[in-house]
XYZ file of C-alpha atoms in Angstrom:
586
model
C 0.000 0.000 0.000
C 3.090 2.190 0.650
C 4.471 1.509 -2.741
C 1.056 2.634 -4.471
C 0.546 5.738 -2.271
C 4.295 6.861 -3.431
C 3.615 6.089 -7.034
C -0.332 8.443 -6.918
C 2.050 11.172 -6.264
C 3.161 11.263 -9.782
C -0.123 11.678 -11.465
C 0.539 15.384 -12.073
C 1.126 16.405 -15.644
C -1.365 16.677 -18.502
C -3.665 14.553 -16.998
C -5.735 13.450 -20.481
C -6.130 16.062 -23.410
C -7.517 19.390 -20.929
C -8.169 22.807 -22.055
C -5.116 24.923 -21.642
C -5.331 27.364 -18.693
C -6.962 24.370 -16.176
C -5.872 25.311 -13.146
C -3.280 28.078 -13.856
C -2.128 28.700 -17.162
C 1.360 28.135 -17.182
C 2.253 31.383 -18.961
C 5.779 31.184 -18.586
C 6.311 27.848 -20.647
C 4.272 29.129 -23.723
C 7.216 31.123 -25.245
C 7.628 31.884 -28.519
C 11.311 32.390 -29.995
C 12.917 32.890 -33.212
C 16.245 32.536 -34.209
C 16.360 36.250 -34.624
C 20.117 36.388 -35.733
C 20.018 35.425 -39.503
C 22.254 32.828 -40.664
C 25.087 35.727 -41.936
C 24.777 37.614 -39.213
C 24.610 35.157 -36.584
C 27.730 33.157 -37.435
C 29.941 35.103 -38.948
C 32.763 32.487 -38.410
C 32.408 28.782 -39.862
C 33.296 26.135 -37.647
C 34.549 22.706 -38.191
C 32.526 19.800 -36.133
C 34.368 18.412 -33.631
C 33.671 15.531 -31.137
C 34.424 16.571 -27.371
C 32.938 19.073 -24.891
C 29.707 19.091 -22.583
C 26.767 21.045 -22.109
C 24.781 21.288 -18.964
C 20.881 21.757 -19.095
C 17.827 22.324 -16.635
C 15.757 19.295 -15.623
C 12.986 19.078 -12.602
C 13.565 17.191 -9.353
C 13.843 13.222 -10.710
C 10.982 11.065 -8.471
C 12.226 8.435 -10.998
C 13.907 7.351 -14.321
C 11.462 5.174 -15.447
C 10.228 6.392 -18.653
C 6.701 4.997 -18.613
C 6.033 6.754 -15.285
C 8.178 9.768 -15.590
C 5.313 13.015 -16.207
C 7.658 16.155 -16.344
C 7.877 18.009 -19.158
C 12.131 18.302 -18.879
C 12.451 15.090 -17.912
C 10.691 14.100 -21.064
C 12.966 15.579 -23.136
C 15.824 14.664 -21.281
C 14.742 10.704 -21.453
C 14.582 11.276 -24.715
C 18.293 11.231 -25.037
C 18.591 7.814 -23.846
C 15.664 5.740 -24.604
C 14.345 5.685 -28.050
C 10.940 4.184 -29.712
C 10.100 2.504 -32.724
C 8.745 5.626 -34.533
C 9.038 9.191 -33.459
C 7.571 12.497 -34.691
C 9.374 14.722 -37.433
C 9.184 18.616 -37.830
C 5.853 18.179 -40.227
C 4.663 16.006 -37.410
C 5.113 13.375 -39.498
C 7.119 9.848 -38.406
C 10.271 8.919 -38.874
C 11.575 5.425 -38.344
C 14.008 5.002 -35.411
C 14.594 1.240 -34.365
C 12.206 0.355 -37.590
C 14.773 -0.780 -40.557
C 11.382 -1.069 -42.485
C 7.678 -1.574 -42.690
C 3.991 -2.319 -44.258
C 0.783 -1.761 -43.198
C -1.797 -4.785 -43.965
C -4.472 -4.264 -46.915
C -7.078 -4.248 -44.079
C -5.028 -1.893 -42.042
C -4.779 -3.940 -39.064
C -1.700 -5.305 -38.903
C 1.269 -3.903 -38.984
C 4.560 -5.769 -40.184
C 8.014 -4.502 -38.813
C 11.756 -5.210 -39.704
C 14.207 -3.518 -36.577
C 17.569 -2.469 -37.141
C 19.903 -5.154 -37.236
C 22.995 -2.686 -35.871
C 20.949 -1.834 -32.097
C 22.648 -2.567 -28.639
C 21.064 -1.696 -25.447
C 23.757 0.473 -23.326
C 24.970 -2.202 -21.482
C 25.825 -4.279 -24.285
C 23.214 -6.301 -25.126
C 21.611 -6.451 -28.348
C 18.315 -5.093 -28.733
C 15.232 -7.274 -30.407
C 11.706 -7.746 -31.265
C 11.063 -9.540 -27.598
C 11.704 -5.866 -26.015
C 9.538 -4.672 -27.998
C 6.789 -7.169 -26.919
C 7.821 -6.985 -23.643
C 7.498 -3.466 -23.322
C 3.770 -3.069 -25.085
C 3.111 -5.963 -22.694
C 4.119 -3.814 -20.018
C 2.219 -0.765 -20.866
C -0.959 -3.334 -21.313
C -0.874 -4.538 -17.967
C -0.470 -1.163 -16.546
C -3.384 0.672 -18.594
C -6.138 -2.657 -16.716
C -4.763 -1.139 -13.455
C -6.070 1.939 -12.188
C -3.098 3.183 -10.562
C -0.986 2.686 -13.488
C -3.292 3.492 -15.861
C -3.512 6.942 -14.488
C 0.353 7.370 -14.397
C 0.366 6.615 -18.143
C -2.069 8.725 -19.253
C -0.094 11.671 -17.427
C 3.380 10.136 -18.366
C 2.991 9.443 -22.205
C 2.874 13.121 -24.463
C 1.923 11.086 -27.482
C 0.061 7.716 -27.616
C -1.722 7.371 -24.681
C -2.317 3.917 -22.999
C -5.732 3.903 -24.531
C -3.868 4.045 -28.065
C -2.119 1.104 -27.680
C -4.953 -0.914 -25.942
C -5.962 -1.154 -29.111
C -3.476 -3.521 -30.035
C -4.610 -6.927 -29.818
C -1.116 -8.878 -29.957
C 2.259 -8.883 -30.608
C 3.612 -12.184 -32.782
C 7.719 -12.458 -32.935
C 8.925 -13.681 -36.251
C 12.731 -14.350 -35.432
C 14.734 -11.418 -33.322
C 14.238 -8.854 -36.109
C 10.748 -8.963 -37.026
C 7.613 -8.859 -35.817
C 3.814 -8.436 -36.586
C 2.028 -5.752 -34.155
C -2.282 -6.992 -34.774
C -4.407 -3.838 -34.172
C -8.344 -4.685 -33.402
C -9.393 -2.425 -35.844
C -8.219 -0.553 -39.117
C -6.487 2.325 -37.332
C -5.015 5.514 -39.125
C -3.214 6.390 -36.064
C -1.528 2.596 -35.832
C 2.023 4.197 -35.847
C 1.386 6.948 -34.030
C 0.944 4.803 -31.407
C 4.411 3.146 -31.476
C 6.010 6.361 -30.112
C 6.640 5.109 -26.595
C 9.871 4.831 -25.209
C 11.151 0.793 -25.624
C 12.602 -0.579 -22.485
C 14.761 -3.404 -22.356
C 13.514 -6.628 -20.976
C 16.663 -8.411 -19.862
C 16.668 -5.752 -17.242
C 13.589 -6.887 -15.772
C 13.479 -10.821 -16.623
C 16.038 -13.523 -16.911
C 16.414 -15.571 -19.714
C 13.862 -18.569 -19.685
C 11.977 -17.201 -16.627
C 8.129 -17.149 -17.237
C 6.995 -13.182 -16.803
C 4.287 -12.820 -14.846
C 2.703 -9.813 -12.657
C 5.752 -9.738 -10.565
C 7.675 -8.941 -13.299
C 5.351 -6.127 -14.819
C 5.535 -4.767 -11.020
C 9.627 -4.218 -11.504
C 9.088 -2.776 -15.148
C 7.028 -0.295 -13.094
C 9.278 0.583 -10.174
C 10.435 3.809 -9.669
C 13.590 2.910 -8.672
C 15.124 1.532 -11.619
C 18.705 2.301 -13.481
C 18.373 3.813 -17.346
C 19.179 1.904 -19.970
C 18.110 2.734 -23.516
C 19.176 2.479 -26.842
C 19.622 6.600 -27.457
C 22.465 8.811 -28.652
C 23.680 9.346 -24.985
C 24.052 6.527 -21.650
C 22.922 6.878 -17.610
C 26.695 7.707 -16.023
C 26.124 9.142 -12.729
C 23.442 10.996 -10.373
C 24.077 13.206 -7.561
C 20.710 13.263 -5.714
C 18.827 16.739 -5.952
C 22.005 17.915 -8.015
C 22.629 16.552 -11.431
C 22.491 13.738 -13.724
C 25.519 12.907 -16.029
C 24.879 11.205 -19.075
C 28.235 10.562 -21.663
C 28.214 9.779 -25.236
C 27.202 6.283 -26.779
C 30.169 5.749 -29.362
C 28.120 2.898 -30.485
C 24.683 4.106 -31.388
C 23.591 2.960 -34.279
C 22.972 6.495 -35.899
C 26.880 7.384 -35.460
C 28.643 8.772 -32.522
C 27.284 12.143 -31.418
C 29.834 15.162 -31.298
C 29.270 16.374 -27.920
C 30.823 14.046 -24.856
C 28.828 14.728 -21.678
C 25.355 15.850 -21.410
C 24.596 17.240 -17.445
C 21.042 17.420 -16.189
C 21.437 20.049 -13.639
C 18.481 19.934 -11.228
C 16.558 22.671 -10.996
C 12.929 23.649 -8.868
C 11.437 25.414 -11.977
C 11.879 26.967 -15.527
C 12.424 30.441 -13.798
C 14.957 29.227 -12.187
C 16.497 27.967 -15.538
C 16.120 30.969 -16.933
C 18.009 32.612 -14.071
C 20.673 30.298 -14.367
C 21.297 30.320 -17.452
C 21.393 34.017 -17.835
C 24.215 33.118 -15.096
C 26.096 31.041 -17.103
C 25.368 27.820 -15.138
C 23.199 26.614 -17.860
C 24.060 26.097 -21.806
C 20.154 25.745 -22.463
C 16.701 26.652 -21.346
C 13.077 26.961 -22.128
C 12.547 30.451 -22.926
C 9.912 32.379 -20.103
C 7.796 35.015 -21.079
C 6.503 36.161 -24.459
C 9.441 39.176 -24.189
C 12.730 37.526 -25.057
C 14.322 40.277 -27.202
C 17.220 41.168 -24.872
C 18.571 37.827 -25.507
C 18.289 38.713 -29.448
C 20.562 41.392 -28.821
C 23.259 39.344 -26.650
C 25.373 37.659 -29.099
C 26.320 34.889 -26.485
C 22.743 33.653 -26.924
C 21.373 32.107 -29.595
C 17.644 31.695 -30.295
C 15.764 29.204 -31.555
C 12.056 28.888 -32.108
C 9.363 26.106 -32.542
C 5.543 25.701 -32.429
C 4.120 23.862 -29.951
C 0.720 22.066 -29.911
C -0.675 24.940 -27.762
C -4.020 25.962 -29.544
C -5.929 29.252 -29.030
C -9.878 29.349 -30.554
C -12.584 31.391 -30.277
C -15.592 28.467 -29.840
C -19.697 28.786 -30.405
C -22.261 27.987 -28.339
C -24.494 26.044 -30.858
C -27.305 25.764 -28.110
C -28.126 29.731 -28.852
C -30.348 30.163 -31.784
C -28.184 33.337 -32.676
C -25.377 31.127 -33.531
C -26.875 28.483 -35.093
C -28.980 27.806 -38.333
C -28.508 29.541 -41.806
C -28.054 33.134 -40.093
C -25.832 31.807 -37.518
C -23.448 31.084 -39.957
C -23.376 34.098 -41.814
C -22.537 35.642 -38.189
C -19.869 33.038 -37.432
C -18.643 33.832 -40.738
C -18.286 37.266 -40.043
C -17.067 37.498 -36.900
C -13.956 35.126 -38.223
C -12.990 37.673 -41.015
C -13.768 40.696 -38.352
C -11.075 39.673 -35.660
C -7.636 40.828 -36.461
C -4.954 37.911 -35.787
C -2.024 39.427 -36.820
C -2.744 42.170 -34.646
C -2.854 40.058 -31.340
C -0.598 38.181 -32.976
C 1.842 41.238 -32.714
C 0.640 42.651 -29.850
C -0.225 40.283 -27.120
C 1.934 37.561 -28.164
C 4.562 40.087 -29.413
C 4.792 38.193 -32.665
C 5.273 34.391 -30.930
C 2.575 32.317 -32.222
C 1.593 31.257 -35.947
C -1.935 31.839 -37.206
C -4.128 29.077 -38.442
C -7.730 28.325 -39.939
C -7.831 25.075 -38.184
C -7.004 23.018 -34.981
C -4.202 21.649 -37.436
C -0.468 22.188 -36.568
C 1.048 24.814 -39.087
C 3.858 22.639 -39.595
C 1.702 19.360 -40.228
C 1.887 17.127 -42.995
C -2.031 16.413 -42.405
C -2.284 20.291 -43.011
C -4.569 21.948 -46.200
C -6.522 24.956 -45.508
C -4.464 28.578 -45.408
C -5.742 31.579 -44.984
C -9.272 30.859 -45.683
C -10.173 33.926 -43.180
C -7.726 36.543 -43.789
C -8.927 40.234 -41.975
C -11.228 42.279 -43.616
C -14.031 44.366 -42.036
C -15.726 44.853 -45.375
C -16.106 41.407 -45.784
C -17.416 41.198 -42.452
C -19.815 43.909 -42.722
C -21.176 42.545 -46.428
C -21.778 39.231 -44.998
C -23.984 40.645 -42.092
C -25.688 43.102 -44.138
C -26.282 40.417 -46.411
C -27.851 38.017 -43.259
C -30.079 40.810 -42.841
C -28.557 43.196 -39.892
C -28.539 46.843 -40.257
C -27.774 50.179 -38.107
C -30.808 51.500 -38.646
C -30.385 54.218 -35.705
C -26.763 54.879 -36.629
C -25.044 53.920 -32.972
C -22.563 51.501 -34.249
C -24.537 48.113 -33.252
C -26.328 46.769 -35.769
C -30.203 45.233 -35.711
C -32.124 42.299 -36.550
C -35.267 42.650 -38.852
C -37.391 43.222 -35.604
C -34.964 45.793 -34.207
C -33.005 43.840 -31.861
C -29.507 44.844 -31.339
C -26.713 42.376 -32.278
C -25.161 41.672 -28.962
C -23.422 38.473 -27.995
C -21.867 37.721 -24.865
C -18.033 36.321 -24.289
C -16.667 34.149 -22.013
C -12.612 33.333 -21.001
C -10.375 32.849 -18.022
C -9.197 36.469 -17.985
C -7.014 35.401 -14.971
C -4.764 34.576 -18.038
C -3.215 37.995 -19.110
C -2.354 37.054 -22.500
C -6.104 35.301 -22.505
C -7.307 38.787 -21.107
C -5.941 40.882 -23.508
C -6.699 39.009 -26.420
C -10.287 38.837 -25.628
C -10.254 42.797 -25.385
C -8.894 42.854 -28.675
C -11.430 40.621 -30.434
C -14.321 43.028 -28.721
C -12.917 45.829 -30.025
C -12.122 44.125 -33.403
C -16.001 43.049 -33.186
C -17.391 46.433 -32.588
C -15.937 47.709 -35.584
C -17.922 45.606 -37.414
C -21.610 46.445 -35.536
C -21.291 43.844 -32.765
C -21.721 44.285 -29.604
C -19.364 41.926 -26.930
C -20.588 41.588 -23.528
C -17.486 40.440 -21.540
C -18.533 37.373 -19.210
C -15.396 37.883 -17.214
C -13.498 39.934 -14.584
C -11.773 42.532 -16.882
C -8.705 43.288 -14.448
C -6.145 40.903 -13.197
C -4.897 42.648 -10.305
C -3.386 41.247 -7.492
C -4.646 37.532 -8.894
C -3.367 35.110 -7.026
C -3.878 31.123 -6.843
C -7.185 31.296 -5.047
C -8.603 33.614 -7.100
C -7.495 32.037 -10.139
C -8.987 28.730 -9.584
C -12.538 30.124 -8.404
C -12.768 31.872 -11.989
C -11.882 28.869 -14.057
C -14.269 27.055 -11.625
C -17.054 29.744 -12.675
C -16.091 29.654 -16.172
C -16.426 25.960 -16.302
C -19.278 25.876 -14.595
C -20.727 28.474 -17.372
C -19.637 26.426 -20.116
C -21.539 23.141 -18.572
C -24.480 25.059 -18.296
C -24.407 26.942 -21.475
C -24.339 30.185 -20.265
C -22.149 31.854 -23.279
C -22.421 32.579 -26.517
C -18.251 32.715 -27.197
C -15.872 31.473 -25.274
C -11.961 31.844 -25.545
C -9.985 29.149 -24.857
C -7.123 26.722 -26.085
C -6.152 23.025 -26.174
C -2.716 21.568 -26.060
C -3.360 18.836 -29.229
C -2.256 15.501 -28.907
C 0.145 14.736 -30.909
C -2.078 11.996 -32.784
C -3.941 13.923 -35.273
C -7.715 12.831 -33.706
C -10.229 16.176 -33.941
C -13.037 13.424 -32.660
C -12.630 15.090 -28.643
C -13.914 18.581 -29.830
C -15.944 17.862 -32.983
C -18.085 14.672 -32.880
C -21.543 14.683 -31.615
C -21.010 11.859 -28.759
C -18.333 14.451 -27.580
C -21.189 16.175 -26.450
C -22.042 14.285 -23.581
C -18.502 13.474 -22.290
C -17.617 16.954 -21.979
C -14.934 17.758 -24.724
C -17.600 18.996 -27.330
C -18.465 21.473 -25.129
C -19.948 23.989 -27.587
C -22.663 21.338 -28.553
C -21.595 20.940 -32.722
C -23.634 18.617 -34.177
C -22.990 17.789 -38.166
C -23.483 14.420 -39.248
C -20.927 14.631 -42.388
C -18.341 15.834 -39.776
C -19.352 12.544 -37.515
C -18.443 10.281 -40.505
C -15.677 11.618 -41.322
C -14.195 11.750 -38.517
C -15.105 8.404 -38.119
C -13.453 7.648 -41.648
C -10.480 9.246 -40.561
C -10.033 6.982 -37.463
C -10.424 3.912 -39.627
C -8.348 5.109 -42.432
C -6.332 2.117 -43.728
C -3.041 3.683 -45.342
C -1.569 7.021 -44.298
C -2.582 9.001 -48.623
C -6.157 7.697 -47.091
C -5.727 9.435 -43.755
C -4.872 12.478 -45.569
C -7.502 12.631 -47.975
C -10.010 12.583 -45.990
C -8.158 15.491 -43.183
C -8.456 17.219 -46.557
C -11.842 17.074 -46.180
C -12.601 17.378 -42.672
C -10.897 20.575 -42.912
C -12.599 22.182 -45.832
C -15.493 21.495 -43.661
C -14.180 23.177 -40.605
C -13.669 26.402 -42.745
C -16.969 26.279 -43.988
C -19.341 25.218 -41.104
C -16.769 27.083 -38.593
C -17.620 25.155 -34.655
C -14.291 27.115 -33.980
C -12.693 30.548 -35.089
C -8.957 29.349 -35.319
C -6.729 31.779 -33.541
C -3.024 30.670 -33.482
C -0.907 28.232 -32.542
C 1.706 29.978 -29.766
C 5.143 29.489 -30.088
C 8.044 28.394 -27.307
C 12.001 29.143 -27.799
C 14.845 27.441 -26.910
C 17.899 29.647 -25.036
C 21.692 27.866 -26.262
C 24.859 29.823 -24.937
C 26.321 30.450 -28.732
C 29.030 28.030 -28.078
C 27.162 25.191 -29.430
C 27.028 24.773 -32.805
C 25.670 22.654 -35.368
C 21.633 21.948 -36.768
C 19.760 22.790 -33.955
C 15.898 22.326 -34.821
C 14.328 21.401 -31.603
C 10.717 20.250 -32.090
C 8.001 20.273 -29.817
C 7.574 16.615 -29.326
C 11.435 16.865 -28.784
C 14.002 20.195 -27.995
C 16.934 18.244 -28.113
C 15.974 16.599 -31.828
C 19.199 16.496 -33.821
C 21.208 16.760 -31.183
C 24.010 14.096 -32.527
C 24.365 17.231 -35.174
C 25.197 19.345 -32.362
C 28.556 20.179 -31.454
C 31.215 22.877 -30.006
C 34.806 23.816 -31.568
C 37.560 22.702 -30.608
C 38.505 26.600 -29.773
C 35.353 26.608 -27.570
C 35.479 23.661 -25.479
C 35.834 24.812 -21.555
C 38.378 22.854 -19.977
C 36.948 24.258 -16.322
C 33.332 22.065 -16.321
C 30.222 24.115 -15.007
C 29.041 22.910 -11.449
């Protein structure tokens, strides 16, 4: 019972797909950066590659290494440098095969036939094979029946989720290099789901020893020693100090330039921040949405990335206002009245990338563009058009019968950027004959925890009811493309379609999408789910907001960190020979 008590305590982190600001928004994380030195001006000097060196980089306090159970954000990233999966996502949020030699995808799109890499060795030595891949999907099985576990996972995993790969059936070993993975249904997002980190079963089980629970119990400890198959090997931990990990001269992409990686442990990203501006730190998440001083420091480079942090402006379809033939013409209008590239610019200070749909920008999945570009003649036609006019000249325009065009909006304005942006858009609407009633507190003075949480309580509480007409929100997106959550009509119910859109062409689709059977498929039919956003509009698509990475300047090479990974091409990374510090950080 002690053992599961300890283990609750790490159900803390994204706790299933949640709207963005539950609890309190964590501004600080939600950074946009840019490398804002071009390539000319930035490195004036070309440097050769050279292997050597460390760098030293924030991660959270470790409550333990396991990378199932592990639900911080750093320590993701961080375990990313020594445990790898079978697939993992690329910048268009596309996969790239990383243990996979090669694969194919069954005619009925249910199974799923995999060749490994004949040229992988687990850091201790041992070679890795298709039986740690069973083992470990065996693992994550067991752990998703149990309650406890199951809860860990959800919070743990930042891509498939345990209900992802419930859906596979079995796993059938061919010989030590291939296997067949048998889904229980045609499933587009079959290898989406194969982006977990692969443990190593010889850690866990002897050789000819029958697994059983016991054994799925020590694949779940806490307390267990890394060892992956990644760029960079478990060396040394100093408890509530630092982790060392050193190079792995044998991984089977090549031997990574830089030596020695150091995890320096840190209470939170201000603290990063702090440090690094200190010169403790060679890298940090950017805080803030203000990060020009660094652009001016040539010590510091830059480097900028979307995340999966998505802003909307949603619809009540339960008012009659919004809905129907003349509801549209009014969503319609209010999407080409609000001025993105103006909050954009001002709130966000130019750190987040506008969109038409809940679609990454980057996304290989992604069609629609600039379907909704500003224009308050556009706006105005379409409403005049749908029958409004200003028939006493104040501004606010009327129905048929007189009634003035007023609709109501609703946010967490404990949010500044959320606060701001919401002012902005009722401005932006005015101009255009609506009236905005803001359903919020309109300053954020003095806020602190207490407060915040009873307004996201009464803002919930508003949206269960229905009491709204907008609402301004965000979700962080799963990295699985899946719009099911906030569009299909049995979303209703659990919560997620909160704004009550019912379309039965969207249901099938989305539907059809799910059960797509090869990935040209999958995309076809996004293709159409999102011409179908643009024209039935549930959502107004804001933006997606950006994050940065900080780098002391040092470190060279093809830094393009990702959200789904900051350190991705890190065995491109490297620093001069001229600029390696003999005298190690602490």
């Amino acid at each position: 019972m002690k053992h599961k008590r300890i283990l609750v305590a790490f159900i803390v982190f994204m706790l299933a797909i949640s709207l963005i600001g539950c609890g309190i928004d964590n501004q600080l994380d939600d950074i946009k950066g840019k490398q804002n030195k071009s390539d000319s001006a930035y490195q004036k000097e070309v440097y050769e590659p050279a292997f050597g060196g460390e760098i030293v980089v924030p991660i959270s306090y470790i409550k333990t290494f396991n990378p199932l159970l592990s639900s911080d954000k750093s320590l993701y990233y961080f375990n990313k440098l020594i445990y790898e999966s079978l697939f993992d996502f690329d910048e268009n949020l596309n996969l790239r095969k990383i243990l996979v030699e090669d694969y194919k995808i069954s005619q009925d799109g249910q199974t799923v036939d995999i060749r490994l890499k004949d040229n992988v060795r687990w850091h201790d030595g041992h070679k890795f094979t298709a039986s740690d891949v069973k083992f470990t999907i065996d693992v994550i099985k067991y752990s998703a029946n149990d309650v406890l576990y199951k809860d860990m996972l959800e919070a743990a995993f930042k891509a498939a989720k345990p209900t992802d790969i419930q859906h596979i059936l079995n796993v059938k070993i061919i010989d030590d290099l291939n296997l067949q993975i048998h889904f229980d249904r045609a499933y587009s997002n079959a290898l989406e789901s194969l982006t977990f980190p692969i443990i190593p079963k010889h850690q866990f089980v002897e050789d000819g020893i029958k697994i059983s629970k016991k054994t799925y119990l020590k694949a779940l400890s806490k307390d267990i020693i890394p060892i992956g198959t990644g760029p960079y090997k478990f060396s040394k931990y100093d408890k509530l100090k630092r982790v060392e990990l050193v190079r792995n001269d044998d991984w089977h992409l090549g031997k990574p330039y830089i030596s020695k990686i150091v995890g320096k442990i840190l209470s939170d990203n201000e603290l990063a921040v702090v440090s690094f501006e200190a010169g403790q730190l060679d890298l940090t998440r950017a805080e803030g949405v203000d990060w020009k001083k660094y652009a001016q420091d040539n010590k510091v480079a830059i480097y900028e990335y979307i995340t999966q942090k998505y802003e909307f402006l949603g619809f009540n379809f339960k008012n009659k206002l919004i809905n129907g033939e003349k509801g549209l013409a009014l969503r319609k209008a209010i999407a080409f009245g609000i001025n993105r590239d103006n909050i954009i610019n001002k709130v966000y200070l130019g750190h987040a990338t506008k969109v038409d749909v809940p679609i990454h920008p980057n996304s290989w999945l992604l069609s629609q563009k600039n379907a909704y570009d500003y224009s308050v003649d556009k706006a105005k036609e379409i409403l005049n058009e749908a029958g409004w006019r200003d028939t006493d000249n104040d501004g606010i325009l009327e129905d048929e019968n007189g009634n003035k065009l007023k609709i109501r909006l609703l946010t967490n304005s404990y949010n500044p950027l959320r606060l701001k942006t919401a002012n902005m858009i009722i401005e932006d609407l005015k101009a255009i004959g609506i009236e905005v009633v803001p359903q919020y507190d309109t300053t954020i003075d003095n806020i602190d925890v207490e407060t915040a949480e009873r307004q996201w309580n009464n803002m919930v509480d508003k949206i269960r009811k229905g009491d709204f007409d907008l609402v301004l929100l965000g979700w962080e997106l799963s990295l699985l493309p899946d719009l099911s959550f906030a569009f299909h009509s049995t979303q209703i119910d659990e919560g997620s379609n909160f704004i009550n859109y019912k379309n039965e062409n969207m249901d099938q689709l989305l539907v059809k999408a799910f059960r797509a059977t090869t990935r040209a498929e999958k995309k076809s039919i996004y293709e159409e789910i999102q011409k179908l956003i643009v024209e039935d509009l549930p959502y107004v698509s804001l933006f997606f907001r950006n994050n940065a990475i900080l780098i002391d300047d040092k470190v060279k090479g093809e830094i393009k960190p990702i959200y789904s990974n900051i350190y991705n091409n890190i065995d491109k990374w490297f620093i001069p020979k001229e600029l390696q510090e003999e005298n190690k950080k602490d």
